């Protein structure tokens, strides 16, 4: 292969055509290309500024949400503590009321038992007294029907009275 060297006239016309193309491109193509590049650059910068601003807003919202969440947790804990305290108070009141009611019922039961005991004792005493009277009456009737036994009874009573 052979290397071809261009002639001077060809180089001249190539330079002239290149200059004309360069002038045409500069006049018709570069200005629109550069203006579109500047528009694109400014829109990218605007988008970046908006993204930074959105990022800052998101951080602020996140901080606000965390603050609200912390406040909600504190409120929840406070409400749970109050509910626990109220529950404990209600349980304590119920225990106290049950204890008082139980004590009152025990006292009533003891009084009822004592009343029943007293009534039973009175009935036993009455029954024993009635039986004693019946037995004494039967003994006296039998002894008083027999004249010598009656005389002997009177004598024994008289001896006891004199001894005392």
PDB file of C-alpha atoms in Angstrom:
ATOM      1  CA  UNK A   1       0.000   0.000   0.000  1.00  0.00           C
ATOM      2  CA  UNK A   2       0.962   3.371  -0.793  1.00  0.00           C
ATOM      3  CA  UNK A   3       0.470   6.448   1.264  1.00  0.00           C
ATOM      4  CA  UNK A   4      -1.223   9.195  -0.653  1.00  0.00           C
ATOM      5  CA  UNK A   5      -0.265  12.742   0.120  1.00  0.00           C
ATOM      6  CA  UNK A   6      -2.957  15.288  -0.591  1.00  0.00           C
ATOM      7  CA  UNK A   7      -2.152  18.234  -2.747  1.00  0.00           C
ATOM      8  CA  UNK A   8      -2.148  21.778  -1.521  1.00  0.00           C
ATOM      9  CA  UNK A   9      -5.280  22.774  -3.419  1.00  0.00           C
ATOM     10  CA  UNK A  10      -7.224  19.935  -1.885  1.00  0.00           C
ATOM     11  CA  UNK A  11      -6.130  20.954   1.593  1.00  0.00           C
ATOM     12  CA  UNK A  12      -7.076  24.580   0.870  1.00  0.00           C
ATOM     13  CA  UNK A  13     -10.590  23.668  -0.293  1.00  0.00           C
ATOM     14  CA  UNK A  14     -11.016  21.308   2.630  1.00  0.00           C
ATOM     15  CA  UNK A  15     -10.064  24.141   5.000  1.00  0.00           C
ATOM     16  CA  UNK A  16     -12.497  26.517   3.299  1.00  0.00           C
ATOM     17  CA  UNK A  17     -15.315  23.986   3.426  1.00  0.00           C
ATOM     18  CA  UNK A  18     -14.480  23.191   7.049  1.00  0.00           C
ATOM     19  CA  UNK A  19     -14.594  26.949   7.895  1.00  0.00           C
ATOM     20  CA  UNK A  20     -17.965  27.349   6.113  1.00  0.00           C
ATOM     21  CA  UNK A  21     -19.394  24.304   7.888  1.00  0.00           C
ATOM     22  CA  UNK A  22     -17.988  25.646  11.122  1.00  0.00           C
ATOM     23  CA  UNK A  23     -19.636  29.040  10.565  1.00  0.00           C
ATOM     24  CA  UNK A  24     -22.934  27.422   9.593  1.00  0.00           C
ATOM     25  CA  UNK A  25     -22.833  25.136  12.614  1.00  0.00           C
ATOM     26  CA  UNK A  26     -21.971  28.066  14.859  1.00  0.00           C
ATOM     27  CA  UNK A  27     -24.790  30.160  13.485  1.00  0.00           C
ATOM     28  CA  UNK A  28     -27.493  27.516  13.282  1.00  0.00           C
ATOM     29  CA  UNK A  29     -26.554  24.558  15.483  1.00  0.00           C
ATOM     30  CA  UNK A  30     -24.356  25.687  18.368  1.00  0.00           C
ATOM     31  CA  UNK A  31     -26.656  28.411  19.679  1.00  0.00           C
ATOM     32  CA  UNK A  32     -29.689  26.082  19.897  1.00  0.00           C
ATOM     33  CA  UNK A  33     -27.523  23.275  21.289  1.00  0.00           C
ATOM     34  CA  UNK A  34     -25.925  25.581  23.855  1.00  0.00           C
ATOM     35  CA  UNK A  35     -29.285  27.116  24.787  1.00  0.00           C
ATOM     36  CA  UNK A  36     -30.840  23.681  25.205  1.00  0.00           C
ATOM     37  CA  UNK A  37     -27.820  22.599  27.273  1.00  0.00           C
ATOM     38  CA  UNK A  38     -28.202  25.713  29.457  1.00  0.00           C
ATOM     39  CA  UNK A  39     -31.931  24.999  29.831  1.00  0.00           C
ATOM     40  CA  UNK A  40     -31.186  21.413  30.734  1.00  0.00           C
ATOM     41  CA  UNK A  41     -28.494  22.510  33.186  1.00  0.00           C
ATOM     42  CA  UNK A  42     -30.841  25.031  34.827  1.00  0.00           C
ATOM     43  CA  UNK A  43     -33.654  22.472  35.029  1.00  0.00           C
ATOM     44  CA  UNK A  44     -31.238  19.945  36.604  1.00  0.00           C
ATOM     45  CA  UNK A  45     -30.067  22.589  39.087  1.00  0.00           C
ATOM     46  CA  UNK A  46     -33.717  23.437  39.868  1.00  0.00           C
ATOM     47  CA  UNK A  47     -34.513  19.764  40.338  1.00  0.00           C
ATOM     48  CA  UNK A  48     -31.484  19.379  42.629  1.00  0.00           C
ATOM     49  CA  UNK A  49     -32.558  22.433  44.660  1.00  0.00           C
ATOM     50  CA  UNK A  50     -36.088  21.040  44.882  1.00  0.00           C
ATOM     51  CA  UNK A  51     -34.697  17.636  45.902  1.00  0.00           C
ATOM     52  CA  UNK A  52     -32.577  19.276  48.611  1.00  0.00           C
ATOM     53  CA  UNK A  53     -35.584  21.267  49.766  1.00  0.00           C
ATOM     54  CA  UNK A  54     -37.746  18.136  49.765  1.00  0.00           C
ATOM     55  CA  UNK A  55     -35.008  16.324  51.687  1.00  0.00           C
ATOM     56  CA  UNK A  56     -34.981  19.095  54.304  1.00  0.00           C
ATOM     57  CA  UNK A  57     -38.779  19.018  54.510  1.00  0.00           C
ATOM     58  CA  UNK A  58     -38.692  15.243  54.906  1.00  0.00           C
ATOM     59  CA  UNK A  59     -36.147  15.576  57.721  1.00  0.00           C
ATOM     60  CA  UNK A  60     -38.346  18.191  59.388  1.00  0.00           C
ATOM     61  CA  UNK A  61     -41.412  15.981  58.967  1.00  0.00           C
ATOM     62  CA  UNK A  62     -39.487  12.995  60.301  1.00  0.00           C
ATOM     63  CA  UNK A  63     -38.366  15.007  63.339  1.00  0.00           C
ATOM     64  CA  UNK A  64     -41.946  16.219  63.849  1.00  0.00           C
ATOM     65  CA  UNK A  65     -43.269  12.684  63.528  1.00  0.00           C
ATOM     66  CA  UNK A  66     -40.701  11.386  66.017  1.00  0.00           C
ATOM     67  CA  UNK A  67     -41.661  14.159  68.427  1.00  0.00           C
ATOM     68  CA  UNK A  68     -45.364  13.343  68.028  1.00  0.00           C
ATOM     69  CA  UNK A  69     -44.607   9.646  68.446  1.00  0.00           C
ATOM     70  CA  UNK A  70     -42.640  10.317  71.637  1.00  0.00           C
ATOM     71  CA  UNK A  71     -45.491  12.476  72.972  1.00  0.00           C
ATOM     72  CA  UNK A  72     -47.994   9.754  72.072  1.00  0.00           C
ATOM     73  CA  UNK A  73     -45.863   7.163  73.894  1.00  0.00           C
ATOM     74  CA  UNK A  74     -45.688   9.382  76.965  1.00  0.00           C
ATOM     75  CA  UNK A  75     -49.456   9.915  76.847  1.00  0.00           C
ATOM     76  CA  UNK A  76     -50.008   6.175  76.435  1.00  0.00           C
ATOM     77  CA  UNK A  77     -47.763   5.427  79.401  1.00  0.00           C
ATOM     78  CA  UNK A  78     -49.545   8.056  81.505  1.00  0.00           C
ATOM     79  CA  UNK A  79     -52.971   6.668  80.585  1.00  0.00           C
ATOM     80  CA  UNK A  80     -51.839   3.094  81.333  1.00  0.00           C
ATOM     81  CA  UNK A  81     -50.441   4.203  84.711  1.00  0.00           C
ATOM     82  CA  UNK A  82     -53.688   5.991  85.552  1.00  0.00           C
ATOM     83  CA  UNK A  83     -55.707   2.941  84.487  1.00  0.00           C
ATOM     84  CA  UNK A  84     -53.502   0.691  86.612  1.00  0.00           C
ATOM     85  CA  UNK A  85     -53.865   3.025  89.593  1.00  0.00           C
ATOM     86  CA  UNK A  86     -57.642   3.169  89.182  1.00  0.00           C
ATOM     87  CA  UNK A  87     -57.760  -0.619  88.794  1.00  0.00           C
ATOM     88  CA  UNK A  88     -55.704  -1.097  91.949  1.00  0.00           C
ATOM     89  CA  UNK A  89     -57.952   1.335  93.838  1.00  0.00           C
ATOM     90  CA  UNK A  90     -61.066  -0.497  92.665  1.00  0.00           C
ATOM     91  CA  UNK A  91     -59.570  -3.847  93.659  1.00  0.00           C
ATOM     92  CA  UNK A  92     -58.576  -2.471  97.069  1.00  0.00           C
ATOM     93  CA  UNK A  93     -62.042  -0.980  97.577  1.00  0.00           C
ATOM     94  CA  UNK A  94     -63.656  -4.271  96.565  1.00  0.00           C
ATOM     95  CA  UNK A  95     -61.396  -6.167  98.995  1.00  0.00           C
ATOM     96  CA  UNK A  96     -62.207  -3.742 101.802  1.00  0.00           C
ATOM     97  CA  UNK A  97     -65.918  -3.923 101.057  1.00  0.00           C
ATOM     98  CA  UNK A  98     -65.789  -7.735 100.915  1.00  0.00           C
ATOM     99  CA  UNK A  99     -63.877  -7.832 104.209  1.00  0.00           C
ATOM    100  CA  UNK A 100     -66.380  -5.486 105.847  1.00  0.00           C
ATOM    101  CA  UNK A 101     -69.310  -7.478 104.441  1.00  0.00           C
ATOM    102  CA  UNK A 102     -67.716 -10.730 105.597  1.00  0.00           C
ATOM    103  CA  UNK A 103     -67.096  -9.320 109.073  1.00  0.00           C
ATOM    104  CA  UNK A 104     -70.665  -8.055 109.237  1.00  0.00           C
ATOM    105  CA  UNK A 105     -72.024 -11.440 108.115  1.00  0.00           C
ATOM    106  CA  UNK A 106     -69.810 -13.266 110.660  1.00  0.00           C
ATOM    107  CA  UNK A 107     -71.032 -10.927 113.399  1.00  0.00           C
ATOM    108  CA  UNK A 108     -74.651 -11.500 112.368  1.00  0.00           C
ATOM    109  CA  UNK A 109     -74.057 -15.269 112.275  1.00  0.00           C
ATOM    110  CA  UNK A 110     -72.481 -15.176 115.738  1.00  0.00           C
ATOM    111  CA  UNK A 111     -75.403 -13.152 117.068  1.00  0.00           C
ATOM    112  CA  UNK A 112     -77.866 -15.569 115.445  1.00  0.00           C
ATOM    113  CA  UNK A 113     -75.960 -18.543 116.886  1.00  0.00           C
ATOM    114  CA  UNK A 114     -75.907 -16.921 120.340  1.00  0.00           C
ATOM    115  CA  UNK A 115     -79.634 -16.175 120.086  1.00  0.00           C
ATOM    116  CA  UNK A 116     -80.351 -19.742 118.990  1.00  0.00           C
ATOM    117  CA  UNK A 117     -78.127 -21.061 121.786  1.00  0.00           C
ATOM    118  CA  UNK A 118     -79.901 -18.894 124.363  1.00  0.00           C
ATOM    119  CA  UNK A 119     -83.279 -19.979 123.016  1.00  0.00           C
ATOM    120  CA  UNK A 120     -82.216 -23.645 123.083  1.00  0.00           C
ATOM    121  CA  UNK A 121     -80.892 -23.287 126.641  1.00  0.00           C
ATOM    122  CA  UNK A 122     -84.115 -21.592 127.734  1.00  0.00           C
ATOM    123  CA  UNK A 123     -86.109 -24.366 126.114  1.00  0.00           C
ATOM    124  CA  UNK A 124     -83.938 -27.022 127.782  1.00  0.00           C
ATOM    125  CA  UNK A 125     -84.363 -25.265 131.142  1.00  0.00           C
ATOM    126  CA  UNK A 126     -88.106 -25.007 130.636  1.00  0.00           C
ATOM    127  CA  UNK A 127     -88.299 -28.631 129.583  1.00  0.00           C
ATOM    128  CA  UNK A 128     -86.140 -29.713 132.547  1.00  0.00           C
ATOM    129  CA  UNK A 129     -88.233 -27.613 134.937  1.00  0.00           C
ATOM    130  CA  UNK A 130     -91.429 -29.021 133.484  1.00  0.00           C
ATOM    131  CA  UNK A 131     -90.066 -32.566 133.765  1.00  0.00           C
ATOM    132  CA  UNK A 132     -88.939 -31.897 137.332  1.00  0.00           C
ATOM    133  CA  UNK A 133     -92.373 -30.574 138.212  1.00  0.00           C
ATOM    134  CA  UNK A 134     -94.046 -33.557 136.541  1.00  0.00           C
ATOM    135  CA  UNK A 135     -91.751 -36.005 138.347  1.00  0.00           C
ATOM    136  CA  UNK A 136     -92.224 -34.227 141.662  1.00  0.00           C
ATOM    137  CA  UNK A 137     -95.969 -34.154 141.147  1.00  0.00           C
ATOM    138  CA  UNK A 138     -96.058 -37.880 140.399  1.00  0.00           C
ATOM    139  CA  UNK A 139     -93.858 -38.662 143.416  1.00  0.00           C
ATOM    140  CA  UNK A 140     -95.990 -36.489 145.683  1.00  0.00           C
ATOM    141  CA  UNK A 141     -99.224 -38.020 144.435  1.00  0.00           C
ATOM    142  CA  UNK A 142     -97.932 -41.493 145.040  1.00  0.00           C
ATOM    143  CA  UNK A 143     -96.572 -40.667 148.473  1.00  0.00           C
ATOM    144  CA  UNK A 144     -99.561 -38.602 149.478  1.00  0.00           C
ATOM    145  CA  UNK A 145    -101.963 -41.389 148.654  1.00  0.00           C
ATOM    146  CA  UNK A 146    -100.312 -43.673 151.184  1.00  0.00           C
ATOM    147  CA  UNK A 147    -101.091 -42.393 154.746  1.00  0.00           C
ATOM    148  CA  UNK A 148     -98.075 -43.917 156.568  1.00  0.00           C
ATOM    149  CA  UNK A 149     -95.719 -42.738 153.786  1.00  0.00           C
ATOM    150  CA  UNK A 150     -97.261 -39.286 154.037  1.00  0.00           C
ATOM    151  CA  UNK A 151     -96.664 -39.200 157.805  1.00  0.00           C
ATOM    152  CA  UNK A 152     -93.110 -40.390 157.337  1.00  0.00           C
ATOM    153  CA  UNK A 153     -92.468 -37.647 154.717  1.00  0.00           C
ATOM    154  CA  UNK A 154     -93.800 -34.939 157.006  1.00  0.00           C
ATOM    155  CA  UNK A 155     -91.636 -36.215 159.866  1.00  0.00           C
ATOM    156  CA  UNK A 156     -88.518 -36.238 157.684  1.00  0.00           C
ATOM    157  CA  UNK A 157     -89.218 -32.681 156.559  1.00  0.00           C
ATOM    158  CA  UNK A 158     -89.678 -31.585 160.127  1.00  0.00           C
ATOM    159  CA  UNK A 159     -86.380 -33.188 161.124  1.00  0.00           C
ATOM    160  CA  UNK A 160     -84.594 -31.453 158.263  1.00  0.00           C
ATOM    161  CA  UNK A 161     -86.120 -28.104 159.248  1.00  0.00           C
ATOM    162  CA  UNK A 162     -85.016 -28.526 162.837  1.00  0.00           C
ATOM    163  CA  UNK A 163     -81.504 -29.496 161.740  1.00  0.00           C
ATOM    164  CA  UNK A 164     -81.075 -26.472 159.601  1.00  0.00           C
TER     165      UNK A 164
END
